[in-house]
Coordinates of C-alpha atoms in Angstrom, one line a residue:
F9 CA 0.1 0.2 0.2
P10 CA 1.4 3.4 -1.1
V11 CA 1.1 5.4 2.3
Y12 CA 2.5 2.4 4.0
V13 CA 5.5 2.1 2.1
Y14 CA 6.1 6.0 1.3
Y15 CA 6.1 7.1 5.3
S16 CA 9.1 3.6 6.5
A17 CA 10.9 5.8 3.6
R18 CA 10.3 9.0 5.2
S19 CA 12.3 9.5 8.9
M20 CA 10.8 11.9 11.0
F21 CA 7.0 9.9 10.9
H22 CA 6.1 7.4 13.6
N23 CA 2.3 6.9 11.6
V24 CA 3.5 3.4 10.5
L25 CA 5.5 2.8 13.8
F26 CA 2.0 3.3 15.5
V27 CA -0.2 1.3 12.6
V28 CA 2.2 -2.2 13.2
L29 CA 1.8 -1.3 17.2
L30 CA -1.5 -1.1 17.3
I31 CA -1.7 -4.5 14.7
I32 CA 0.4 -6.0 17.0
G33 CA -2.0 -5.2 19.8
L34 CA -5.0 -6.3 18.1
Y35 CA -3.7 -9.4 17.1
F36 CA -3.0 -10.5 20.3
A37 CA -6.1 -9.4 21.4
M38 CA -8.3 -11.8 19.2
L39 CA -5.8 -14.2 20.0
M40 CA -6.7 -13.6 23.8
A41 CA -10.2 -13.9 23.1
R42 CA -10.1 -16.8 20.6
K43 CA -12.9 -19.4 22.1
Q44 CA -10.6 -22.2 23.4
K45 CA -10.7 -25.6 23.3
R46 CA -12.0 -28.6 25.1
K47 CA -8.6 -29.9 26.3
E48 CA -7.1 -26.1 27.1
T49 CA -9.9 -25.5 29.2
K50 CA -9.4 -28.0 31.6
S51 CA -5.5 -27.4 31.2
P52 CA -3.4 -24.9 33.6
I53 CA -1.3 -24.4 30.7
G54 CA -4.5 -23.3 28.1
D55 CA -5.1 -20.3 31.3
L56 CA -1.5 -19.7 31.2
V57 CA -1.2 -19.2 27.5
S58 CA -4.4 -16.8 27.9
L59 CA -3.3 -14.3 30.6
T60 CA 0.2 -14.0 28.2
L61 CA -1.3 -13.5 26.1
A62 CA -3.6 -10.5 27.1
G63 CA -0.5 -9.1 28.8
L64 CA 1.0 -9.1 24.9
S65 CA -2.1 -7.5 23.9
G66 CA -2.3 -4.3 26.6
L67 CA 1.2 -3.8 26.6
F68 CA 1.9 -3.5 22.9
F69 CA -1.5 -1.6 22.8
G70 CA 0.3 0.2 25.5
L71 CA 3.6 1.2 23.2
A72 CA 0.8 2.0 20.0
I73 CA -0.7 4.7 23.0
I74 CA 2.6 6.3 24.0
T75 CA 3.4 6.4 20.5
R76 CA 1.2 8.4 18.8
T77 CA -1.1 9.6 22.4
S78 CA -3.4 11.8 20.2
E79 CA -5.1 8.9 18.4
L80 CA -6.5 7.5 21.5
L81 CA -9.6 9.7 20.5
W82 CA -10.7 6.8 18.4
I83 CA -8.5 4.0 20.0
A84 CA -10.9 3.6 22.8
P85 CA -14.0 3.6 21.6
M86 CA -12.4 0.9 19.2
L87 CA -11.5 -1.4 22.4
I88 CA -15.2 -0.5 24.0
V89 CA -17.1 -1.5 20.6
L90 CA -14.7 -4.6 20.9
W91 CA -15.0 -5.6 24.1
L92 CA -18.8 -5.6 24.0
F93 CA -18.5 -7.7 21.7
N94 CA -16.5 -10.3 23.4
V95 CA -17.4 -9.4 26.9
K96 CA -17.7 -13.5 27.8
K97 CA -15.1 -14.5 26.4
V98 CA -12.2 -11.8 28.2
G99 CA -13.6 -12.4 30.8
V100 CA -12.4 -9.9 34.3
I101 CA -9.2 -11.3 34.6
K102 CA -8.1 -10.8 31.7
L103 CA -9.2 -7.6 31.1
I104 CA -7.6 -6.6 34.2
L105 CA -4.4 -8.1 33.5
F106 CA -4.3 -6.6 28.9
L107 CA -4.8 -2.9 31.6
C108 CA -2.6 -3.4 33.7
F109 CA 0.2 -4.5 31.0
L110 CA -1.0 -1.2 29.4
F111 CA -0.5 1.1 31.4
L112 CA 2.3 -0.2 32.3
A113 CA 3.9 1.0 29.2
V114 CA 2.1 4.1 29.5
M115 CA 3.9 4.4 32.9
P116 CA 7.6 6.1 30.9
V117 CA 5.8 8.5 29.0
F118 CA 4.2 9.8 33.0
Y119 CA 6.8 10.3 34.0
H120 CA 9.0 12.4 31.1
N121 CA 5.8 14.2 30.7
Q122 CA 6.0 15.1 34.4
I123 CA 9.6 16.5 34.1
L124 CA 9.6 18.1 30.6
Y125 CA 5.8 20.1 30.8
G126 CA 4.8 19.8 34.4
D127 CA 1.7 17.5 34.5
F128 CA 1.6 13.5 33.9
W129 CA -1.3 13.7 31.5
K130 CA 0.1 17.3 29.3
G131 CA 2.7 16.6 26.8
G132 CA 3.7 19.3 23.3
Y133 CA 0.5 20.2 22.4
S134 CA -0.3 23.2 23.9
E135 CA -3.8 23.6 22.2
M136 CA -4.4 19.6 23.0
N137 CA -3.4 20.5 26.7
Q138 CA -5.6 23.0 26.8
S139 CA -8.6 21.2 25.1
I140 CA -8.5 18.2 28.0
A141 CA -7.9 19.6 31.1
Q142 CA -11.2 21.7 29.5
V143 CA -13.1 18.5 28.4
A144 CA -12.1 17.3 32.3
E145 CA -13.6 20.1 33.8
A146 CA -15.9 20.2 31.6
S147 CA -17.2 15.9 32.1
S148 CA -16.8 17.0 36.5
D149 CA -18.9 19.6 35.8
I150 CA -21.8 17.6 33.9
V151 CA -21.6 14.4 36.7
K152 CA -21.9 17.2 39.9
G153 CA -25.0 19.1 37.2
A154 CA -26.5 15.1 37.0
A155 CA -25.9 14.3 40.4
A156 CA -27.6 17.5 41.6
G157 CA -30.5 17.2 38.5
R158 CA -29.1 20.5 36.9
F159 CA -29.6 18.8 32.7
S160 CA -30.6 21.8 31.1
Y161 CA -26.4 23.0 32.0
S162 CA -25.4 19.9 30.7
R163 CA -26.2 21.1 26.8
E164 CA -23.8 23.6 26.9
L165 CA -21.2 21.7 28.8
L166 CA -22.0 19.1 26.3
S167 CA -21.0 21.6 23.7
R168 CA -17.7 22.7 24.8
I169 CA -16.8 18.7 25.1
K170 CA -17.6 18.6 21.5
N171 CA -15.6 22.1 20.5
N172 CA -12.7 20.9 22.4
I173 CA -12.5 17.6 21.3
F174 CA -12.5 19.0 17.7
Y175 CA -10.9 21.8 17.7
F176 CA -9.3 22.3 14.5
G177 CA -13.3 22.9 14.0
F178 CA -15.9 20.4 13.2
K179 CA -16.9 21.2 9.2
P180 CA -18.7 17.6 7.6
G181 CA -18.8 19.3 3.9
Q182 CA -14.5 19.8 4.2
S183 CA -14.3 16.5 5.6
A184 CA -16.3 14.9 2.9
E185 CA -14.3 16.8 0.4
M186 CA -10.7 15.4 1.6
F187 CA -12.0 12.3 1.9
K188 CA -13.2 12.2 -2.0
N189 CA -9.8 13.7 -2.5
Y190 CA -7.6 11.6 -0.5
F191 CA -9.2 7.9 -0.6
V192 CA -11.7 8.4 -3.7
K193 CA -9.2 10.0 -6.1
M194 CA -6.1 9.3 -4.9
F195 CA -6.4 5.5 -4.6
Y196 CA -9.2 4.7 -6.5
W197 CA -8.1 1.1 -7.6
I198 CA -8.1 0.5 -3.6
F199 CA -11.3 2.7 -2.7
W200 CA -13.5 1.3 -5.6
P201 CA -12.9 -2.6 -5.1
A202 CA -13.3 -2.5 -1.2
V203 CA -16.6 -0.4 -1.8
F204 CA -17.9 -3.2 -4.0
G205 CA -16.2 -6.5 -1.6
L206 CA -18.2 -4.3 0.8
I207 CA -21.5 -4.5 -1.0
L208 CA -20.2 -8.3 -1.8
F209 CA -19.9 -8.7 2.0
A210 CA -23.6 -7.3 3.1
R211 CA -25.4 -10.1 0.8
K212 CA -24.6 -12.5 2.7
I213 CA -25.7 -10.5 6.4
R214 CA -27.0 -13.5 6.9
K215 CA -24.2 -15.8 7.5
W216 CA -22.7 -13.2 9.5
K217 CA -21.1 -13.7 13.1
R218 CA -20.3 -11.8 16.2
K219 CA -17.1 -11.1 14.9
H220 CA -18.1 -9.6 11.4
I221 CA -20.6 -7.4 13.6
A222 CA -17.7 -6.4 15.5
Y223 CA -15.7 -5.6 12.6
L224 CA -17.7 -3.4 10.7
A225 CA -18.6 -1.6 14.1
S226 CA -15.6 -1.2 15.5
Y227 CA -14.7 0.0 11.8
F228 CA -17.5 2.7 11.0
I229 CA -16.4 4.4 14.3
V230 CA -12.7 4.6 14.1
S231 CA -13.7 6.1 10.6
L232 CA -16.2 8.0 11.3
I233 CA -13.8 10.0 13.9
L234 CA -11.3 10.0 11.7
I235 CA -12.6 11.9 9.0
F236 CA -14.5 14.3 11.0
Y237 CA -11.4 15.0 13.0
Y238 CA -8.4 15.9 10.8
G239 CA -10.8 16.2 7.2
S240 CA -12.5 19.3 9.6
W241 CA -8.9 20.8 9.8
R242 CA -7.0 21.6 5.8
F243 CA -3.0 20.3 5.9
Y244 CA -0.8 22.4 3.7
D245 CA 2.6 20.4 4.1
N246 CA 3.3 21.0 0.7
P247 CA 5.1 24.4 -0.2
D248 CA 1.5 24.4 -2.5
P249 CA -1.2 24.5 -0.6
S250 CA -3.8 23.6 -4.2
Q251 CA -1.4 20.4 -4.6
I252 CA -2.8 17.5 -3.3
T253 CA 0.2 14.8 -2.3
I254 CA 0.8 11.8 -1.2
G255 CA 3.6 13.6 1.7
N256 CA -0.1 16.1 3.0
S257 CA -0.7 14.8 6.1
Y258 CA -4.7 13.0 5.5
T259 CA -2.8 10.2 4.1
R260 CA -1.5 9.3 7.0
Y261 CA -3.3 10.4 9.5
W262 CA -6.3 7.7 8.0
L263 CA -4.1 4.9 7.8
P264 CA -6.1 2.8 9.8
I265 CA -9.1 4.1 7.2
Y266 CA -7.4 2.3 4.2
L267 CA -5.9 -0.4 6.0
G268 CA -9.4 -1.6 7.3
A269 CA -10.6 -0.2 3.9
L270 CA -8.3 -3.7 2.7
P271 CA -9.7 -7.0 3.6
F272 CA -12.8 -5.7 1.4
A273 CA -10.9 -5.4 -1.9
S274 CA -9.3 -9.0 -1.5
M275 CA -13.2 -9.9 -1.2
F276 CA -13.6 -8.6 -4.4
I277 CA -10.4 -10.0 -6.1
I278 CA -11.0 -13.3 -4.9
R279 CA -14.8 -13.3 -5.9
I280 CA -13.5 -11.7 -9.4
T281 CA -10.8 -14.3 -10.0
K282 CA -13.9 -17.0 -8.9
L283 CA -15.6 -16.4 -11.8
L284 CA -13.3 -17.8 -14.2
K285 CA -13.9 -20.9 -12.8
K286 CA -10.9 -22.9 -13.9
K287 CA -8.8 -23.9 -11.3
N288 CA -5.3 -22.7 -13.0
F289 CA -7.5 -19.6 -14.7
I290 CA -8.9 -18.7 -11.1
V291 CA -4.8 -18.8 -9.8
A292 CA -3.4 -16.9 -13.0
G293 CA -6.2 -14.3 -12.8
G294 CA -5.4 -13.3 -9.0
I295 CA -2.0 -13.2 -9.9
I296 CA -2.5 -10.4 -12.6
I297 CA -4.9 -8.4 -11.0
V298 CA -2.5 -8.4 -8.0
V299 CA 0.5 -7.3 -9.4
L300 CA -1.5 -4.6 -11.8
I301 CA -2.2 -3.3 -8.4
S302 CA 0.9 -3.8 -6.9
L303 CA 2.3 -2.1 -10.2
I304 CA -0.2 0.9 -9.6
S305 CA 1.1 1.3 -6.7
L306 CA 4.2 1.7 -7.3
R307 CA 3.8 3.5 -9.3
F308 CA 2.3 5.9 -7.7
V309 CA 4.4 5.7 -4.2
L310 CA 7.7 6.3 -6.7
I311 CA 6.4 9.1 -9.3
G312 CA 2.8 9.5 -8.7
S313 CA 2.6 12.5 -7.1
D314 CA 5.1 15.8 -6.3
E315 CA 5.4 14.2 -3.3
G316 CA 6.5 10.7 -4.5
L317 CA 9.5 8.7 -3.0
V318 CA 11.9 9.9 -6.5
Y319 CA 10.8 13.7 -6.4
S320 CA 12.0 13.0 -2.6
Y321 CA 14.9 11.6 -2.6
G322 CA 16.1 13.9 -5.2
K323 CA 14.9 17.2 -3.1
Q324 CA 17.1 15.1 -0.1
K325 CA 20.0 15.1 -2.2
R326 CA 20.0 18.8 -2.6
A327 CA 19.7 19.4 0.5
K328 CA 22.5 17.3 1.5
Y329 CA 24.6 19.6 -0.6
E330 CA 23.1 21.9 1.0
F331 CA 24.1 20.2 4.2
D332 CA 27.3 20.5 3.4
K333 CA 27.9 23.9 2.0
V334 CA 26.5 25.9 4.4
L335 CA 28.5 23.0 7.2
A336 CA 32.1 23.5 5.9
L337 CA 31.5 27.3 5.6
T338 CA 30.7 27.9 9.3
E339 CA 32.0 27.4 12.3
P340 CA 31.4 24.5 14.8
N341 CA 29.8 27.5 17.6
A342 CA 28.2 29.7 14.5
V343 CA 24.6 30.7 15.2
I344 CA 22.6 30.3 11.7
I345 CA 18.7 32.6 11.5
T346 CA 16.7 31.3 8.7
Q347 CA 12.9 30.8 8.1
Y348 CA 12.9 27.5 5.9
H349 CA 16.2 24.8 7.1
D350 CA 16.2 24.8 11.0
K351 CA 15.4 21.3 10.8
L352 CA 18.5 20.8 8.3
F353 CA 21.2 22.1 10.6
F354 CA 20.5 21.8 13.8
P355 CA 22.0 19.9 15.4
Q356 CA 24.9 20.9 14.4
R357 CA 24.7 24.3 14.1
K358 CA 22.9 26.3 16.4
V359 CA 19.5 27.6 14.7
I360 CA 16.9 30.6 15.5
V361 CA 13.9 30.5 13.0
G362 CA 13.4 34.0 12.4
L363 CA 14.0 37.2 10.0
F364 CA 14.8 41.4 9.8
D365 CA 11.3 41.7 10.8
N366 CA 11.4 42.4 14.7
K367 CA 13.7 44.6 16.3
N368 CA 13.8 43.0 19.8
M369 CA 14.7 39.9 17.4
V370 CA 17.7 42.0 15.7
A371 CA 18.9 43.9 19.1
R372 CA 19.0 40.0 20.4
Y373 CA 21.3 38.8 17.6
A374 CA 23.4 42.0 18.3
K375 CA 24.2 40.7 21.4
I376 CA 24.5 37.2 20.8
A377 CA 27.1 38.7 17.6
D378 CA 28.8 40.0 20.9
Y379 CA 30.2 35.9 21.4
L380 CA 29.0 34.1 19.0
P381 CA 29.2 33.9 14.9
V382 CA 26.4 34.6 13.5
Y383 CA 24.9 33.9 9.4
Y384 CA 21.5 34.1 7.9
Y385 CA 20.4 31.7 5.7
N386 CA 17.9 32.9 3.0
F387 CA 16.4 33.2 0.1
A388 CA 19.3 35.9 -1.9
L389 CA 18.3 39.7 -0.7
S390 CA 19.1 42.6 -3.5
P391 CA 21.5 44.9 -3.5
D392 CA 18.9 47.9 -2.3
A393 CA 17.7 45.6 0.7
I394 CA 21.4 45.1 1.6
D395 CA 21.4 48.4 1.8
Y396 CA 18.4 48.9 3.8
L397 CA 19.5 46.6 6.5
N398 CA 22.9 48.2 7.0
R399 CA 21.7 51.7 7.2
R400 CA 18.3 51.1 8.8
R401 CA 17.4 47.7 10.9
L402 CA 20.7 46.4 11.4
G403 CA 22.6 49.5 11.4
E404 CA 20.6 50.5 14.0
A405 CA 21.5 47.7 16.2
G406 CA 24.8 48.2 15.8
L407 CA 25.1 45.6 13.0
G408 CA 25.6 44.4 9.2
I409 CA 25.0 42.0 7.0
K410 CA 27.8 41.1 3.9
E411 CA 26.9 38.2 1.2
V412 CA 29.7 34.9 2.1
E413 CA 28.7 32.9 -0.9
Q414 CA 25.5 31.8 -3.1
V415 CA 25.0 28.2 -2.0
N416 CA 22.1 27.0 -4.9
K417 CA 20.6 29.0 -7.3
D418 CA 17.7 30.6 -4.6
F419 CA 19.5 30.2 -1.3
V420 CA 22.1 32.4 0.0
L421 CA 24.8 31.8 3.4
Y422 CA 25.3 36.2 4.9
R423 CA 27.4 37.2 7.5
L424 CA 26.2 40.0 10.4
I425 CA 29.5 41.8 11.9
K426 CA 29.2 44.4 14.4

């Protein structure tokens, strides 16, 4: 699947790791809830294996949660739905063991959150911290209001909870548009087979078992939450906001939606091949369809959009050249002021994300220049702009700017001088 391959190849994205841990947790949960054979039910070894699976499931769910804690918004409802369908199979002891190991996996995060952010439940997103605090406060007020018989106030509190959970906003129309762009159009060769596979599956509704209903219920709940939660926000990861590419955040946030649709796509492929009737034709037909889908997927992930892996590789080579060139032109203790390249030069160089549009920042640059070499890396400045900076904005702070070297056709390295 293109998104899975793409974000496995890109660095500093943890969405694939999260999904892998989640799938492992689901796998062990499925084994834990599996109906035991008669011999196993009477054997202490069978109980031990079942309890071990419960612990492993909780552990991997916990690891998935600490990898992307924000996904608790849909992981929690999914687990509740799956548990409701398997209450008898899971029982009390396995549930407690599952929760204990989940909590065990999350404990290191609580510890470091306390050190870094001053509270166990706070993280690096200030908006999310504020939302969690307000949701907790509103939930507490609902309980108190219900106990006191004040139900009218609860509507206002529920509205507060909704607004804080959907702090990106709640825009169903936009969510539908994003879903159309980033699934229906972008991955049409998976979306439409999945739709037809689901229709085929729905035709056999009388043969459905509890596990089928559990899968569908959890999958559609998760999909709706993800579509409306992330679809209500516009992400511009590509420099061109009008571009719809694999590198935009929707694709990695919606990985669970894509992966959950694959079984239905597989169902459709199997049904198509069975129309060929003869066994040899069925096998050959299945191979041809899978190879065709694989080739379409491979082409898309490599060159299918502006952020395909082939183009990304070219950008990486250019970035590596910039990195090497700027490091060769600057001292190890240098400070580089830049607007776009902070992640490229840090930590090999000290970096300030900034420009010259703020007089207070310019005054700070001047203080730093008393102790360390200071450089500015950005788009090439015109002679008039350099003259203005030397006379006014930088000159008033006792600074000047001179060109060191043009690194590529767009960006130039400058040095600030006292």
